[in-house]
mmCIF file of C-alpha atoms in Angstrom:
data_model
loop_
_atom_site.group_PDB
_atom_site.id
_atom_site.type_symbol
_atom_site.label_atom_id
_atom_site.label_comp_id
_atom_site.label_asym_id
_atom_site.label_seq_id
_atom_site.Cartn_x
_atom_site.Cartn_y
_atom_site.Cartn_z
ATOM 1 C CA MET A 89 -16.276 66.986 33.213
ATOM 2 C CA PRO A 90 -19.629 66.974 32.104
ATOM 3 C CA ARG A 91 -20.748 63.408 31.513
ATOM 4 C CA ALA A 92 -21.384 63.076 27.562
ATOM 5 C CA LEU A 93 -18.132 64.664 27.223
ATOM 6 C CA LEU A 94 -16.280 62.248 29.531
ATOM 7 C CA LEU A 95 -18.343 59.553 27.105
ATOM 8 C CA ILE A 96 -17.348 60.191 23.906
ATOM 9 C CA GLY A 97 -13.456 60.425 25.592
ATOM 10 C CA VAL A 98 -13.946 56.932 27.123
ATOM 11 C CA ALA A 99 -14.851 55.749 23.415
ATOM 12 C CA LEU A 100 -12.023 56.872 21.688
ATOM 13 C CA GLY A 101 -9.914 55.755 24.275
ATOM 14 C CA THR A 102 -11.671 52.273 23.840
ATOM 15 C CA LEU A 103 -11.305 52.856 20.051
ATOM 16 C CA CYS A 104 -7.300 53.410 20.163
ATOM 17 C CA PHE A 105 -6.440 50.615 22.512
ATOM 18 C CA HIS A 106 -8.487 48.807 20.016
ATOM 19 C CA PHE A 107 -6.559 49.998 16.228
ATOM 20 C CA LEU A 108 -3.558 49.881 18.314
ATOM 21 C CA GLN A 109 -4.015 45.311 18.812
ATOM 22 C CA PRO A 110 -2.773 43.725 16.195
ATOM 23 C CA ALA A 111 -4.199 41.484 14.074
ATOM 24 C CA THR A 112 -4.002 37.834 14.787
ATOM 25 C CA ALA A 113 -2.306 37.038 11.111
ATOM 26 C CA GLN A 114 -4.719 34.746 8.958
ATOM 27 C CA ILE A 115 -2.354 32.722 6.937
ATOM 28 C CA THR A 116 -0.256 29.916 6.488
ATOM 29 C CA HIS A 117 3.285 29.673 8.656
ATOM 30 C CA PRO A 118 5.736 30.639 6.844
ATOM 31 C CA LEU A 119 8.195 27.381 7.605
ATOM 32 C CA GLU A 120 5.090 26.261 5.709
ATOM 33 C CA VAL A 121 5.319 28.179 2.163
ATOM 34 C CA THR A 122 9.120 27.498 2.643
ATOM 35 C CA ALA A 123 8.814 24.213 2.309
ATOM 36 C CA LEU A 124 6.284 24.621 -0.092
ATOM 37 C CA ARG A 125 7.998 27.112 -1.934
ATOM 38 C CA ALA A 126 11.298 24.630 -2.562
ATOM 39 C CA ILE A 127 8.818 21.490 -3.865
ATOM 40 C CA HIS A 128 7.459 23.736 -6.257
ATOM 41 C CA ASN A 129 11.523 24.044 -7.198
ATOM 42 C CA GLN A 130 11.767 20.947 -7.980
ATOM 43 C CA LEU A 131 8.770 19.526 -10.041
ATOM 44 C CA ILE A 132 8.975 19.981 -14.124
ATOM 45 C CA ASP A 133 6.000 21.750 -14.130
ATOM 46 C CA PRO A 134 4.907 21.043 -18.484
ATOM 47 C CA LYS A 135 1.234 22.065 -17.788
ATOM 48 C CA ASN A 136 1.840 24.352 -15.860
ATOM 49 C CA ASN A 137 -1.362 22.757 -13.616
ATOM 50 C CA LEU A 138 0.402 24.626 -10.402
ATOM 51 C CA ARG A 139 0.058 28.425 -11.789
ATOM 52 C CA THR A 140 -2.012 29.167 -8.702
ATOM 53 C CA TRP A 141 1.922 28.712 -6.221
ATOM 54 C CA SER A 142 3.842 31.530 -7.992
ATOM 55 C CA THR A 143 0.803 34.697 -5.500
ATOM 56 C CA GLY A 144 -1.095 34.478 -2.644
ATOM 57 C CA ASP A 145 -1.124 32.315 0.502
ATOM 58 C CA PRO A 146 -1.572 28.600 -0.219
ATOM 59 C CA CYS A 147 -4.374 28.304 2.862
ATOM 60 C CA THR A 148 -6.308 31.289 1.678
ATOM 61 C CA SER A 149 -5.716 31.781 -1.927
ATOM 62 C CA ASN A 150 -6.730 28.347 -2.545
ATOM 63 C CA TRP A 151 -3.563 26.748 -4.041
ATOM 64 C CA THR A 152 -4.097 24.055 -6.575
ATOM 65 C CA GLY A 153 -3.454 20.942 -4.779
ATOM 66 C CA VAL A 154 -2.783 22.099 -1.063
ATOM 67 C CA LEU A 155 -5.928 21.415 1.746
ATOM 68 C CA CYS A 156 -5.583 22.943 4.683
ATOM 69 C CA PHE A 157 -7.368 22.615 8.725
ATOM 70 C CA ASN A 158 -9.972 24.446 8.618
ATOM 71 C CA THR A 159 -9.004 26.812 10.860
ATOM 72 C CA THR A 160 -6.631 28.151 12.729
ATOM 73 C CA SER A 161 -4.621 26.106 15.053
ATOM 74 C CA ALA A 162 -3.091 27.185 18.329
ATOM 75 C CA ASP A 163 0.009 29.120 17.176
ATOM 76 C CA GLY A 164 -2.754 31.645 15.082
ATOM 77 C CA TYR A 165 -1.440 29.488 11.831
ATOM 78 C CA TYR A 166 -3.386 27.264 9.081
ATOM 79 C CA HIS A 167 -2.114 24.115 8.585
ATOM 80 C CA VAL A 168 -1.581 22.037 5.299
ATOM 81 C CA LYS A 169 -3.300 18.667 5.663
ATOM 82 C CA GLU A 170 -2.925 17.036 2.705
ATOM 83 C CA LEU A 171 -0.789 17.459 -0.418
ATOM 84 C CA GLU A 172 -2.809 16.154 -3.367
ATOM 85 C CA LEU A 173 -1.245 16.216 -6.757
ATOM 86 C CA LEU A 174 -1.149 13.155 -8.173
ATOM 87 C CA LYS A 175 -1.940 13.064 -12.128
ATOM 88 C CA LEU A 176 -0.462 16.479 -12.575
ATOM 89 C CA ASN A 177 2.062 15.202 -15.320
ATOM 90 C CA LEU A 178 4.679 16.366 -12.321
ATOM 91 C CA SER A 179 8.020 15.342 -13.064
ATOM 92 C CA GLY A 180 11.067 15.972 -11.278
ATOM 93 C CA THR A 181 12.236 15.486 -7.570
ATOM 94 C CA LEU A 182 10.948 15.544 -4.002
ATOM 95 C CA ALA A 183 11.850 18.618 -2.372
ATOM 96 C CA PRO A 184 13.291 17.519 0.917
ATOM 97 C CA GLU A 185 11.912 20.826 2.172
ATOM 98 C CA ILE A 186 8.788 18.078 1.948
ATOM 99 C CA GLY A 187 9.861 16.904 5.752
ATOM 100 C CA GLN A 188 9.047 20.634 6.994
ATOM 101 C CA LEU A 189 5.159 20.134 6.466
ATOM 102 C CA SER A 190 5.034 19.193 10.213
ATOM 103 C CA HIS A 191 0.528 19.030 10.196
ATOM 104 C CA LEU A 192 0.433 17.272 6.711
ATOM 105 C CA LYS A 193 -2.185 13.912 7.162
ATOM 106 C CA ILE A 194 -2.207 12.779 3.584
ATOM 107 C CA LEU A 195 0.851 13.196 1.308
ATOM 108 C CA ASP A 196 -0.872 12.280 -3.092
ATOM 109 C CA VAL A 197 1.448 12.484 -5.992
ATOM 110 C CA MET A 198 0.804 9.480 -7.293
ATOM 111 C CA TRP A 199 0.828 8.455 -11.590
ATOM 112 C CA ASN A 200 3.133 11.473 -12.522
ATOM 113 C CA GLN A 201 7.017 11.107 -13.552
ATOM 114 C CA ILE A 202 8.846 12.353 -10.556
ATOM 115 C CA SER A 203 12.311 10.783 -10.322
ATOM 116 C CA GLY A 204 14.530 10.618 -7.540
ATOM 117 C CA PHE A 205 15.048 9.595 -4.178
ATOM 118 C CA ILE A 206 12.405 9.630 -1.314
ATOM 119 C CA PRO A 207 12.991 12.095 1.288
ATOM 120 C CA LYS A 208 14.050 10.706 4.543
ATOM 121 C CA GLU A 209 12.582 13.759 6.110
ATOM 122 C CA ILE A 210 9.917 12.390 5.294
ATOM 123 C CA GLY A 211 9.518 10.237 8.014
ATOM 124 C CA ASN A 212 9.819 13.636 10.068
ATOM 125 C CA ILE A 213 5.781 13.765 9.724
ATOM 126 C CA THR A 214 4.732 12.297 12.403
ATOM 127 C CA SER A 215 1.135 13.118 11.363
ATOM 128 C CA LEU A 216 1.039 11.652 7.632
ATOM 129 C CA GLU A 217 -1.351 8.819 7.202
ATOM 130 C CA LEU A 218 -0.842 8.562 3.748
ATOM 131 C CA LEU A 219 2.116 8.664 1.204
ATOM 132 C CA LEU A 220 0.989 7.688 -1.857
ATOM 133 C CA LEU A 221 3.972 8.172 -3.953
ATOM 134 C CA ASN A 222 2.983 5.042 -6.084
ATOM 135 C CA GLY A 223 3.452 5.515 -10.091
ATOM 136 C CA ASN A 224 6.229 7.693 -10.549
ATOM 137 C CA GLN A 225 10.025 6.572 -11.610
ATOM 138 C CA LEU A 226 11.143 6.873 -7.792
ATOM 139 C CA SER A 227 14.172 5.070 -6.856
ATOM 140 C CA GLY A 228 16.911 4.167 -4.321
ATOM 141 C CA HIS A 229 16.457 2.865 -0.774
ATOM 142 C CA LEU A 230 13.795 2.554 0.739
ATOM 143 C CA PRO A 231 14.400 5.185 4.189
ATOM 144 C CA GLU A 232 14.731 3.362 7.114
ATOM 145 C CA GLU A 233 12.888 6.598 8.384
ATOM 146 C CA LEU A 234 9.937 6.042 7.001
ATOM 147 C CA GLY A 235 9.592 3.040 9.421
ATOM 148 C CA TYR A 236 8.973 5.154 12.032
ATOM 149 C CA LEU A 237 5.488 7.261 11.511
ATOM 150 C CA PRO A 238 2.896 6.339 13.870
ATOM 151 C CA ASN A 239 0.350 7.201 12.473
ATOM 152 C CA LEU A 240 0.795 5.797 8.847
ATOM 153 C CA ASP A 241 -2.075 3.493 7.991
ATOM 154 C CA ARG A 242 -0.968 2.995 3.534
ATOM 155 C CA ILE A 243 2.475 3.339 2.314
ATOM 156 C CA GLN A 244 2.048 3.175 -1.791
ATOM 157 C CA ILE A 245 4.867 3.061 -3.469
ATOM 158 C CA ASP A 246 4.131 0.107 -6.409
ATOM 159 C CA GLN A 247 4.594 1.467 -9.403
ATOM 160 C CA ASN A 248 8.606 2.696 -9.378
ATOM 161 C CA GLN A 249 12.638 1.430 -9.948
ATOM 162 C CA ILE A 250 12.653 1.608 -5.768
ATOM 163 C CA SER A 251 15.484 -0.405 -5.022
ATOM 164 C CA GLY A 252 17.865 -2.065 -1.890
ATOM 165 C CA PRO A 253 16.042 -4.354 1.098
ATOM 166 C CA ILE A 254 12.948 -3.490 2.732
ATOM 167 C CA PRO A 255 14.179 -1.656 6.222
ATOM 168 C CA HIS A 256 13.865 -3.518 9.092
ATOM 169 C CA SER A 257 11.841 -0.362 10.899
ATOM 170 C CA PHE A 258 9.293 -0.924 8.521
ATOM 171 C CA ALA A 259 8.462 -3.402 11.766
ATOM 172 C CA PHE A 260 6.871 -0.506 13.716
ATOM 173 C CA LEU A 261 4.388 0.933 12.027
ATOM 174 C CA ASN A 262 1.893 0.071 14.793
ATOM 175 C CA LYS A 263 -0.989 1.235 12.696
ATOM 176 C CA THR A 264 0.227 0.430 8.980
ATOM 177 C CA ARG A 265 -2.318 -1.755 7.089
ATOM 178 C CA HIS A 266 -1.596 -1.732 3.692
ATOM 179 C CA PHE A 267 1.957 -2.318 2.336
ATOM 180 C CA HIS A 268 2.329 -1.768 -1.285
ATOM 181 C CA MET A 269 5.186 -2.251 -2.746
ATOM 182 C CA ASN A 270 4.830 -4.699 -6.174
ATOM 183 C CA ASN A 271 6.312 -2.908 -9.467
ATOM 184 C CA ASN A 272 9.627 -2.104 -7.886
ATOM 185 C CA SER A 273 13.044 -3.916 -8.071
ATOM 186 C CA LEU A 274 13.505 -4.385 -3.501
ATOM 187 C CA SER A 275 16.141 -6.948 -2.724
ATOM 188 C CA GLY A 276 16.747 -9.311 0.112
ATOM 189 C CA GLN A 277 14.792 -11.469 2.181
ATOM 190 C CA ILE A 278 11.488 -10.204 4.029
ATOM 191 C CA PRO A 279 11.373 -9.952 7.624
ATOM 192 C CA GLY A 280 10.240 -11.698 9.841
ATOM 193 C CA GLU A 281 9.943 -8.809 11.854
ATOM 194 C CA LEU A 282 7.158 -7.402 10.036
ATOM 195 C CA SER A 283 4.824 -10.619 11.952
ATOM 196 C CA ARG A 284 4.896 -7.966 14.329
ATOM 197 C CA LEU A 285 2.564 -5.126 12.803
ATOM 198 C CA PRO A 286 -1.208 -5.754 14.173
ATOM 199 C CA SER A 287 -2.946 -4.172 12.100
ATOM 200 C CA LEU A 288 -1.600 -4.981 8.484
ATOM 201 C CA VAL A 289 -4.146 -6.787 5.807
ATOM 202 C CA HIS A 290 -2.607 -6.094 2.953
ATOM 203 C CA LEU A 291 1.304 -7.142 1.979
ATOM 204 C CA LEU A 292 1.803 -6.925 -1.915
ATOM 205 C CA LEU A 293 5.666 -7.307 -2.963
ATOM 206 C CA ASP A 294 4.690 -8.423 -6.435
ATOM 207 C CA ASN A 295 8.182 -8.422 -9.128
ATOM 208 C CA ASN A 296 10.489 -7.392 -7.781
ATOM 209 C CA LYS A 297 13.797 -8.781 -7.036
ATOM 210 C CA LEU A 298 13.361 -10.699 -3.720
ATOM 211 C CA THR A 299 15.152 -13.850 -2.483
ATOM 212 C CA GLY A 300 15.618 -15.312 0.872
ATOM 213 C CA TYR A 301 13.304 -17.525 2.194
ATOM 214 C CA LEU A 302 9.584 -16.852 2.734
ATOM 215 C CA PRO A 303 9.169 -16.011 6.675
ATOM 216 C CA PRO A 304 7.704 -17.900 7.941
ATOM 217 C CA GLU A 305 6.502 -16.235 11.286
ATOM 218 C CA LEU A 306 4.133 -14.495 8.824
ATOM 219 C CA SER A 307 1.893 -16.217 9.952
ATOM 220 C CA MET A 308 1.349 -14.791 13.291
ATOM 221 C CA THR A 309 0.191 -11.589 11.724
ATOM 222 C CA PRO A 310 -3.221 -10.917 13.694
ATOM 223 C CA LYS A 311 -4.942 -9.460 10.489
ATOM 224 C CA LEU A 312 -3.407 -10.434 7.604
ATOM 225 C CA LEU A 313 -5.944 -11.653 4.454
ATOM 226 C CA ILE A 314 -3.538 -10.916 1.185
ATOM 227 C CA VAL A 315 0.195 -11.419 0.413
ATOM 228 C CA GLN A 316 0.800 -10.854 -2.578
ATOM 229 C CA LEU A 317 4.281 -12.306 -3.197
ATOM 230 C CA ASP A 318 4.549 -14.149 -7.586
ATOM 231 C CA ASN A 319 8.147 -13.115 -9.517
ATOM 232 C CA ASN A 320 10.516 -12.721 -7.161
ATOM 233 C CA ASN A 321 12.727 -15.650 -6.674
ATOM 234 C CA PHE A 322 12.867 -17.309 -3.043
ATOM 235 C CA SER A 323 15.740 -19.925 -5.010
ATOM 236 C CA GLY A 324 14.867 -23.408 -3.429
ATOM 237 C CA ALA A 325 12.698 -21.905 0.360
ATOM 238 C CA SER A 326 9.603 -23.882 0.222
ATOM 239 C CA ILE A 327 5.919 -22.376 1.330
ATOM 240 C CA PRO A 328 6.199 -22.578 5.161
ATOM 241 C CA ALA A 329 3.494 -25.220 7.188
ATOM 242 C CA THR A 330 2.322 -22.460 9.364
ATOM 243 C CA TYR A 331 0.750 -20.691 6.397
ATOM 244 C CA GLY A 332 -1.610 -22.909 6.954
ATOM 245 C CA SER A 333 -3.316 -21.606 9.522
ATOM 246 C CA MET A 334 -2.951 -17.857 8.434
ATOM 247 C CA THR A 335 -7.651 -17.608 10.125
ATOM 248 C CA LYS A 336 -8.502 -14.553 8.099
ATOM 249 C CA LEU A 337 -6.321 -14.738 5.111
ATOM 250 C CA LEU A 338 -8.636 -14.227 1.613
ATOM 251 C CA LYS A 339 -5.643 -14.406 -0.889
ATOM 252 C CA LEU A 340 -2.588 -16.097 -1.274
ATOM 253 C CA SER A 341 -0.376 -15.738 -4.337
ATOM 254 C CA LEU A 342 2.505 -17.605 -4.541
ATOM 255 C CA ARG A 343 2.810 -17.797 -8.735
ATOM 256 C CA ASN A 344 6.405 -17.986 -10.255
ATOM 257 C CA CYS A 345 8.653 -17.893 -7.229
ATOM 258 C CA SER A 346 11.417 -20.492 -7.454
ATOM 259 C CA LEU A 347 9.720 -22.647 -4.667
ATOM 260 C CA GLN A 348 10.397 -26.187 -3.831
ATOM 261 C CA GLY A 349 8.452 -28.433 -1.020
ATOM 262 C CA GLU A 350 4.531 -29.927 -1.593
ATOM 263 C CA VAL A 351 1.828 -27.449 -0.749
ATOM 264 C CA PRO A 352 1.090 -27.931 2.774
ATOM 265 C CA ASP A 353 -2.582 -28.291 4.007
ATOM 266 C CA LEU A 354 -4.348 -24.204 3.322
ATOM 267 C CA SER A 355 -7.422 -25.905 4.127
ATOM 268 C CA GLY A 356 -8.181 -24.055 8.207
ATOM 269 C CA ILE A 357 -8.489 -21.080 6.094
ATOM 270 C CA SER A 358 -12.366 -20.792 6.427
ATOM 271 C CA GLN A 359 -12.387 -17.244 4.282
ATOM 272 C CA LEU A 360 -9.245 -18.257 1.458
ATOM 273 C CA GLY A 361 -11.174 -17.789 -1.615
ATOM 274 C CA TYR A 362 -7.821 -17.490 -4.397
ATOM 275 C CA LEU A 363 -4.431 -19.523 -3.953
ATOM 276 C CA ASP A 364 -2.032 -18.786 -7.148
ATOM 277 C CA LEU A 365 0.954 -21.148 -6.533
ATOM 278 C CA SER A 366 1.846 -22.395 -9.763
ATOM 279 C CA GLU A 367 5.308 -21.483 -12.298
ATOM 280 C CA ASN A 368 7.068 -23.429 -9.206
ATOM 281 C CA GLN A 369 8.828 -26.891 -8.451
ATOM 282 C CA LEU A 370 7.202 -28.516 -6.061
ATOM 283 C CA THR A 371 6.661 -31.767 -5.714
ATOM 284 C CA GLY A 372 4.783 -34.034 -3.557
ATOM 285 C CA THR A 373 0.583 -34.606 -3.673
ATOM 286 C CA ILE A 374 -1.477 -32.465 -3.464
ATOM 287 C CA PRO A 375 -3.256 -32.156 0.016
ATOM 288 C CA THR A 376 -6.805 -34.147 0.537
ATOM 289 C CA ASN A 377 -8.656 -32.024 2.817
ATOM 290 C CA LYS A 378 -10.915 -29.452 1.123
ATOM 291 C CA LEU A 379 -9.822 -26.554 1.024
ATOM 292 C CA SER A 380 -12.554 -22.934 1.851
ATOM 293 C CA SER A 381 -16.136 -22.793 -0.010
ATOM 294 C CA ASN A 382 -15.336 -19.148 -0.578
ATOM 295 C CA ILE A 383 -12.523 -20.323 -2.902
ATOM 296 C CA THR A 384 -13.441 -19.151 -7.002
ATOM 297 C CA THR A 385 -9.542 -19.438 -7.891
ATOM 298 C CA ILE A 386 -6.819 -22.472 -7.936
ATOM 299 C CA ASP A 387 -4.135 -22.097 -8.998
ATOM 300 C CA LEU A 388 -1.250 -24.234 -9.529
ATOM 301 C CA SER A 389 0.025 -25.232 -12.435
ATOM 302 C CA ASN A 390 3.321 -25.338 -13.864
ATOM 303 C CA ASN A 391 4.823 -27.969 -11.120
ATOM 304 C CA PHE A 392 6.153 -31.582 -10.600
ATOM 305 C CA LEU A 393 2.837 -32.562 -8.955
ATOM 306 C CA GLY A 394 2.079 -36.170 -8.475
ATOM 307 C CA GLY A 395 -0.767 -38.807 -7.677
ATOM 308 C CA PRO A 396 -3.817 -38.550 -8.409
ATOM 309 C CA ILE A 397 -6.270 -35.175 -8.978
ATOM 310 C CA PRO A 398 -7.398 -35.380 -4.595
ATOM 311 C CA ALA A 399 -12.013 -35.905 -4.107
ATOM 312 C CA ASN A 400 -11.872 -33.090 -2.278
ATOM 313 C CA PHE A 401 -11.886 -30.264 -5.679
ATOM 314 C CA SER A 402 -15.791 -30.754 -4.981
ATOM 315 C CA GLY A 403 -18.590 -29.855 -4.557
ATOM 316 C CA LEU A 404 -16.765 -25.840 -3.996
ATOM 317 C CA PRO A 405 -19.749 -23.886 -4.917
ATOM 318 C CA ASN A 406 -17.805 -20.779 -6.449
ATOM 319 C CA LEU A 407 -15.444 -22.247 -7.360
ATOM 320 C CA GLN A 408 -14.430 -20.732 -11.151
ATOM 321 C CA ARG A 409 -11.204 -21.905 -12.337
ATOM 322 C CA LEU A 410 -9.079 -24.594 -11.442
ATOM 323 C CA SER A 411 -5.910 -24.982 -13.145
ATOM 324 C CA LEU A 412 -3.558 -28.294 -12.832
ATOM 325 C CA GLU A 413 -1.791 -28.032 -16.289
ATOM 326 C CA ASN A 414 2.095 -29.283 -17.173
ATOM 327 C CA ASN A 415 2.314 -31.651 -14.023
ATOM 328 C CA HIS A 416 2.882 -35.189 -13.412
ATOM 329 C CA LEU A 417 -0.720 -36.368 -12.196
ATOM 330 C CA ASN A 418 -1.965 -39.299 -13.324
ATOM 331 C CA GLY A 419 -5.585 -41.626 -12.468
ATOM 332 C CA SER A 420 -8.664 -40.124 -13.571
ATOM 333 C CA VAL A 421 -9.977 -36.352 -13.992
ATOM 334 C CA PRO A 422 -13.702 -37.184 -10.820
ATOM 335 C CA ASN A 423 -16.045 -35.359 -12.657
ATOM 336 C CA THR A 424 -17.408 -34.641 -8.718
ATOM 337 C CA ILE A 425 -15.605 -31.185 -9.221
ATOM 338 C CA TRP A 426 -18.714 -30.377 -11.772
ATOM 339 C CA GLU A 427 -21.696 -32.223 -10.315
ATOM 340 C CA ASN A 428 -23.763 -29.489 -7.623
ATOM 341 C CA ILE A 429 -22.523 -26.313 -9.106
ATOM 342 C CA SER A 430 -25.335 -24.334 -10.721
ATOM 343 C CA PHE A 431 -24.254 -22.477 -13.686
ATOM 344 C CA THR A 432 -26.614 -19.697 -13.240
ATOM 345 C CA GLY A 433 -26.223 -16.452 -14.184
ATOM 346 C CA ASN A 434 -22.352 -15.581 -16.099
ATOM 347 C CA LYS A 435 -21.381 -18.488 -13.525
ATOM 348 C CA THR A 436 -18.306 -20.403 -15.737
ATOM 349 C CA LEU A 437 -16.099 -23.158 -14.915
ATOM 350 C CA ILE A 438 -12.544 -23.188 -16.490
ATOM 351 C CA LEU A 439 -10.823 -26.605 -16.720
ATOM 352 C CA ASN A 440 -7.357 -26.969 -17.178
ATOM 353 C CA PHE A 441 -5.680 -30.640 -17.104
ATOM 354 C CA GLN A 442 -3.687 -30.707 -20.296
ATOM 355 C CA ASN A 443 -0.150 -31.779 -19.925
ATOM 356 C CA ASN A 444 -0.424 -34.588 -17.025
ATOM 357 C CA SER A 445 -0.414 -38.784 -17.350
ATOM 358 C CA LEU A 446 -4.487 -37.824 -17.067
#
């Protein structure tokens, strides 16, 4: 055979070989497509914000709120990385098939009107880092399964109608830094096991129906910066003295919690900037050791505190508000409280001592 014909034959054979090979599928994983369609079917979308979900492929057709990894994974498919559906005027419920988005890192449906339960199947998404459900109308209990999300950094369920207890399984959320569960109807005891969480910085449980006692173990949470438990009913409980050893704490807010007993010595919290223990039934005298020089707000109003106003409220350069009204304090008001404070710019100092025996 002539050499030219041989080369042509080889070339044609090569072309035929490539033509017969199956093309790699540049599409979203079919299981995740099924999940997204199920999610769509259970949501009510009056403004048709999710109209792009009706045609094409989620990852290659840029479905609204569906963000995918830039490249296909080892299985040859694209996978959904984020579901960003905040402020889209959505109602309806969250489909349990959401648990099939097995590579998801961010689930964000904030500020809609979504109702129903939080699907326990979310606990299957072990890659999940941000669970943002706040500002909806979700109800029912917190699923135990959420406590086994090994990569969860933040759980925000605030501004919903969630009821029942905080699951003890949440003590396994070793990477979680933010617990935002305020403004719900959570009940029962705060699990002391939460103190084992090595990364927790924000514990926001205010405006719920929590009862029982304040866990003294919380003082052992190594990175805790904010504890906000206002407007719960820890009837007859006291503030543990161990809270004075929360050395990294920036804010402690326990307003209107039906607390009794004495105000603990918090002078050892070197960075404390905000303290609100108002509207309780605290008794005894105010501790005399000086609070952090970072403190801006001290509110001990509406309690049953007695004795004099201590000198430790003096020499606090960043103080902006000191509220001691509606107690049983006596003696004279130390004028050193406002001495050595520089009122430059917009700097103000609000002092309220009314309804005492001063």
